[in-house]
Tab-separated table of C-alpha atoms in Angstrom:
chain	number	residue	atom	x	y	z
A	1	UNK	CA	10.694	-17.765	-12.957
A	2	UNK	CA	12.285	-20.971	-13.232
A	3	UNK	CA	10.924	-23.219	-10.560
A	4	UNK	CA	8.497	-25.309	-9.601
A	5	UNK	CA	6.529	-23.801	-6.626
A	6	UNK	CA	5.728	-20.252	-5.430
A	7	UNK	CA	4.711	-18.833	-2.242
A	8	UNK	CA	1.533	-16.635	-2.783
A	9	UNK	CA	-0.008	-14.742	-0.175
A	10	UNK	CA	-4.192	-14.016	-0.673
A	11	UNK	CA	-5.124	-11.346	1.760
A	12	UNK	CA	-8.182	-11.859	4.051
A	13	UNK	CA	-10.280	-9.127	5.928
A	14	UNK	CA	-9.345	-8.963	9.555
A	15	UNK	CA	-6.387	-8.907	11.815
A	16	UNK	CA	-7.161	-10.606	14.847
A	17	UNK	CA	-4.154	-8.799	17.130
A	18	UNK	CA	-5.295	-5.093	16.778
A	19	UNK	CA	-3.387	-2.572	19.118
A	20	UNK	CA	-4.846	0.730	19.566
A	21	UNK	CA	-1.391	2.128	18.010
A	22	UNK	CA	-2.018	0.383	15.015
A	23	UNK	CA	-2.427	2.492	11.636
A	24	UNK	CA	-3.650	1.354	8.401
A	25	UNK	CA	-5.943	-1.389	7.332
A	26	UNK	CA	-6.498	-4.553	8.923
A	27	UNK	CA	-5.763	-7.218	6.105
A	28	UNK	CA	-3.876	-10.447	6.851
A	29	UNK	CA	-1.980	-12.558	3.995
A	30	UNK	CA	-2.159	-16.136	3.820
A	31	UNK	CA	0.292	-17.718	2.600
A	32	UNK	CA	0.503	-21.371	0.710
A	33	UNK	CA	2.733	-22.991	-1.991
A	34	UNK	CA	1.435	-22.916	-5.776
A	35	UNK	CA	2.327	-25.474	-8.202
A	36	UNK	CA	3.421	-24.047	-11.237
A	37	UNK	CA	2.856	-26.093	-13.849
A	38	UNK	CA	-0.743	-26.713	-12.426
A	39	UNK	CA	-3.577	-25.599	-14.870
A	40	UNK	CA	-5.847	-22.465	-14.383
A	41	UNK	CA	-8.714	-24.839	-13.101
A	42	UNK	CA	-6.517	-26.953	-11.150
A	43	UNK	CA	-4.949	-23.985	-9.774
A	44	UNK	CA	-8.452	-22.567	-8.767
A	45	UNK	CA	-9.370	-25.116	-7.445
A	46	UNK	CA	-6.108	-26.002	-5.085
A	47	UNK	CA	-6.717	-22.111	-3.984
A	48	UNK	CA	-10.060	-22.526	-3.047
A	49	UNK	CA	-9.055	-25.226	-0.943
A	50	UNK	CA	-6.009	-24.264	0.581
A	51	UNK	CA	-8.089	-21.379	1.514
A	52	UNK	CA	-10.530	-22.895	3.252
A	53	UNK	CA	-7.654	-24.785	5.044
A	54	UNK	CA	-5.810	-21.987	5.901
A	55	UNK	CA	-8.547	-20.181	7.449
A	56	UNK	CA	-8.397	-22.712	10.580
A	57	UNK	CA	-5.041	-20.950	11.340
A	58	UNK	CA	-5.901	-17.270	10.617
A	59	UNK	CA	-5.910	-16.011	13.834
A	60	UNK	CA	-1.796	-16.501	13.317
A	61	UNK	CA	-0.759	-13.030	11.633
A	62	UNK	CA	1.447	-12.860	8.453
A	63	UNK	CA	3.990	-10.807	10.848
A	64	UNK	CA	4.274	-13.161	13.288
A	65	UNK	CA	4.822	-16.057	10.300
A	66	UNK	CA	7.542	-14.108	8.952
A	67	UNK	CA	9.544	-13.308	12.611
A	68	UNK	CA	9.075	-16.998	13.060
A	69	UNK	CA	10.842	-17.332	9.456
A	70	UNK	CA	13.190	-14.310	9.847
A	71	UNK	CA	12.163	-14.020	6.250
A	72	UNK	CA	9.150	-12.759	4.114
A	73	UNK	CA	8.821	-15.892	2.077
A	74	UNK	CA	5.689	-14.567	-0.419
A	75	UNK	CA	6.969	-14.050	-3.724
A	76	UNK	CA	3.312	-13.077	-5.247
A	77	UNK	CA	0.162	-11.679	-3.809
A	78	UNK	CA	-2.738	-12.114	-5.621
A	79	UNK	CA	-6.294	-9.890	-4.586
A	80	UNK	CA	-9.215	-10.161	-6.261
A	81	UNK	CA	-12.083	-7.806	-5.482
A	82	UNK	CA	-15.437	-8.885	-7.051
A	83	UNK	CA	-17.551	-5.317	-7.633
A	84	UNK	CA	-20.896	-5.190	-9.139
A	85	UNK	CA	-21.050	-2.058	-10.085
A	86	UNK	CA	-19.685	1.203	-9.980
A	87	UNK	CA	-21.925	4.277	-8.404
A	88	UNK	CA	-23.869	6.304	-9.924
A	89	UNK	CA	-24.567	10.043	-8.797
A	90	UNK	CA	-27.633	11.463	-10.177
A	91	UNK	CA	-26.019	12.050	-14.214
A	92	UNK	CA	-22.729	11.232	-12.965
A	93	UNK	CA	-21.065	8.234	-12.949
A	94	UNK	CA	-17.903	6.945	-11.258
A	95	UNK	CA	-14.584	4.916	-13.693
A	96	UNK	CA	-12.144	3.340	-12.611
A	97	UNK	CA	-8.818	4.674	-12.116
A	98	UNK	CA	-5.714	2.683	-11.866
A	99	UNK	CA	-2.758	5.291	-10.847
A	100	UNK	CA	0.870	4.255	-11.677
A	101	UNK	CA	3.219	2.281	-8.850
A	102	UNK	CA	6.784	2.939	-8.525
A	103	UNK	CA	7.375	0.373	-5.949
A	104	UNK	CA	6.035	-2.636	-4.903
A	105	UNK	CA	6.032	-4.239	-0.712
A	106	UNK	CA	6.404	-8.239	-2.700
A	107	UNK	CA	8.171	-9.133	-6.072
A	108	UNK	CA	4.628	-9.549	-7.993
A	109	UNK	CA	1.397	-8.387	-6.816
A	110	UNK	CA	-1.433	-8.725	-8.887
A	111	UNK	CA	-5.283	-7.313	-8.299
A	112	UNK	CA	-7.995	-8.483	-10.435
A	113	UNK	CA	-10.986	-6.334	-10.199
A	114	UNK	CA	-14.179	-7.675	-11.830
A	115	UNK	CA	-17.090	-4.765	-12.605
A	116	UNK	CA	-19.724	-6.545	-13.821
A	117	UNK	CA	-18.875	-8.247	-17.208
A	118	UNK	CA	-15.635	-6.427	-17.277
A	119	UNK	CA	-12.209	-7.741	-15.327
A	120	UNK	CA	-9.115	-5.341	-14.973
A	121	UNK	CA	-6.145	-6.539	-14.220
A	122	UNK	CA	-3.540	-4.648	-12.744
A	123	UNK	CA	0.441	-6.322	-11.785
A	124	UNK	CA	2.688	-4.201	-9.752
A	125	UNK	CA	6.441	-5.850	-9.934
A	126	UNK	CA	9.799	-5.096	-8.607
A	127	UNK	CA	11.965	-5.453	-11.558
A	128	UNK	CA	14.522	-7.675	-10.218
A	129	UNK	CA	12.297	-10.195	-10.192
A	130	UNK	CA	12.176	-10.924	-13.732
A	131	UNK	CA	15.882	-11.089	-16.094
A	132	UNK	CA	14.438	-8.059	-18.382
A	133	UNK	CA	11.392	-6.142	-19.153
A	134	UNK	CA	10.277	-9.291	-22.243
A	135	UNK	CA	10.395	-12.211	-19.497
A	136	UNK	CA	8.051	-9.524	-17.492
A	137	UNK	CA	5.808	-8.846	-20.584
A	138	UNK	CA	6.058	-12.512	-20.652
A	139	UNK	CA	5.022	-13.036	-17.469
A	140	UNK	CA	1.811	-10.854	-17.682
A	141	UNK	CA	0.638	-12.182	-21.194
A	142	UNK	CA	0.902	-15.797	-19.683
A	143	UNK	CA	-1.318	-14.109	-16.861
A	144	UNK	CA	-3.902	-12.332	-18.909
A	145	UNK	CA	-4.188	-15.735	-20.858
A	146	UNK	CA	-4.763	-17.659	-17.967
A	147	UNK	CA	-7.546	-15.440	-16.760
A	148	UNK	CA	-9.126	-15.654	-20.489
A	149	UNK	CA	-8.751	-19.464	-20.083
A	150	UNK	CA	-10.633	-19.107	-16.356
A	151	UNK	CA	-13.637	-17.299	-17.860
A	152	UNK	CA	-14.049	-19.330	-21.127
């Protein structure tokens, strides 16, 4: 990516507008504008802020944003999903599992999943968004290292 600013979408529990017809789960996106050649920390930090923000206007879905835009401006979506710890079931005990995607609903989505000490980090992509498979590797190394730069 060669640009300034990105659109990323952070989903929140809860869709205020729920029909009866409605199948799936009920998680909204908001959407704000990212800096890109903000630090991690700064980064964080504008996140954590913009979220609280945005939360004043969450009761506006991400559909009805993007028929007001006749577009689906997010180009990332970023989930994290704090877990302490996996179950246990008597001697048993639970791994995680990521399964291969072979397509992706936004150009980069990205899930961090922290288990205890541990993070995992998994990035979806549709290919077009990057010019070849080393500006993706790229891409995710610059990621990985940012998250290594977050914890330290």
């Amino acid at each position: 990516f060669e640009r300034d600013e990105f659109v990323v979408g952070v989903p929140i529990a809860g869709h205020v507008n729920i029909s009866d017809s409605m199948v799936g789960n009920c998680v909204n996106l908001l959407p704000f504008i990212v800096q890109a050649n903000s630090d991690t920390k700064e980064f964080i930090a504008n996140l954590k802020n913009y979220q609280l923000e945005s939360f004043k206007n969450s009761e506006i879905s991400y559909e009805e944003v993007k028929e007001a835009l006749e577009d689906d401006p997010i180009e990332i979506v970023l989930n994290v999903e704090p877990i302490n710890e996996l179950p246990e079931f008597g001697q048993l005990k639970a791994d995680l599992m990521t399964f291969p995607s072979y397509a992706s609903e936004y150009p980069i989505y990205i899930n961090v999943m922290k288990i205890g000490q541990k993070i995992n980090l998994t990035i979806d992509y549709q290919f077009c968004s990057f010019k070849n498979s080393e500006e993706a590797n790229s891409f995710a190394e610059n990621l990985i290292q940012a998250l290594k730069n977050l914890v330290n």
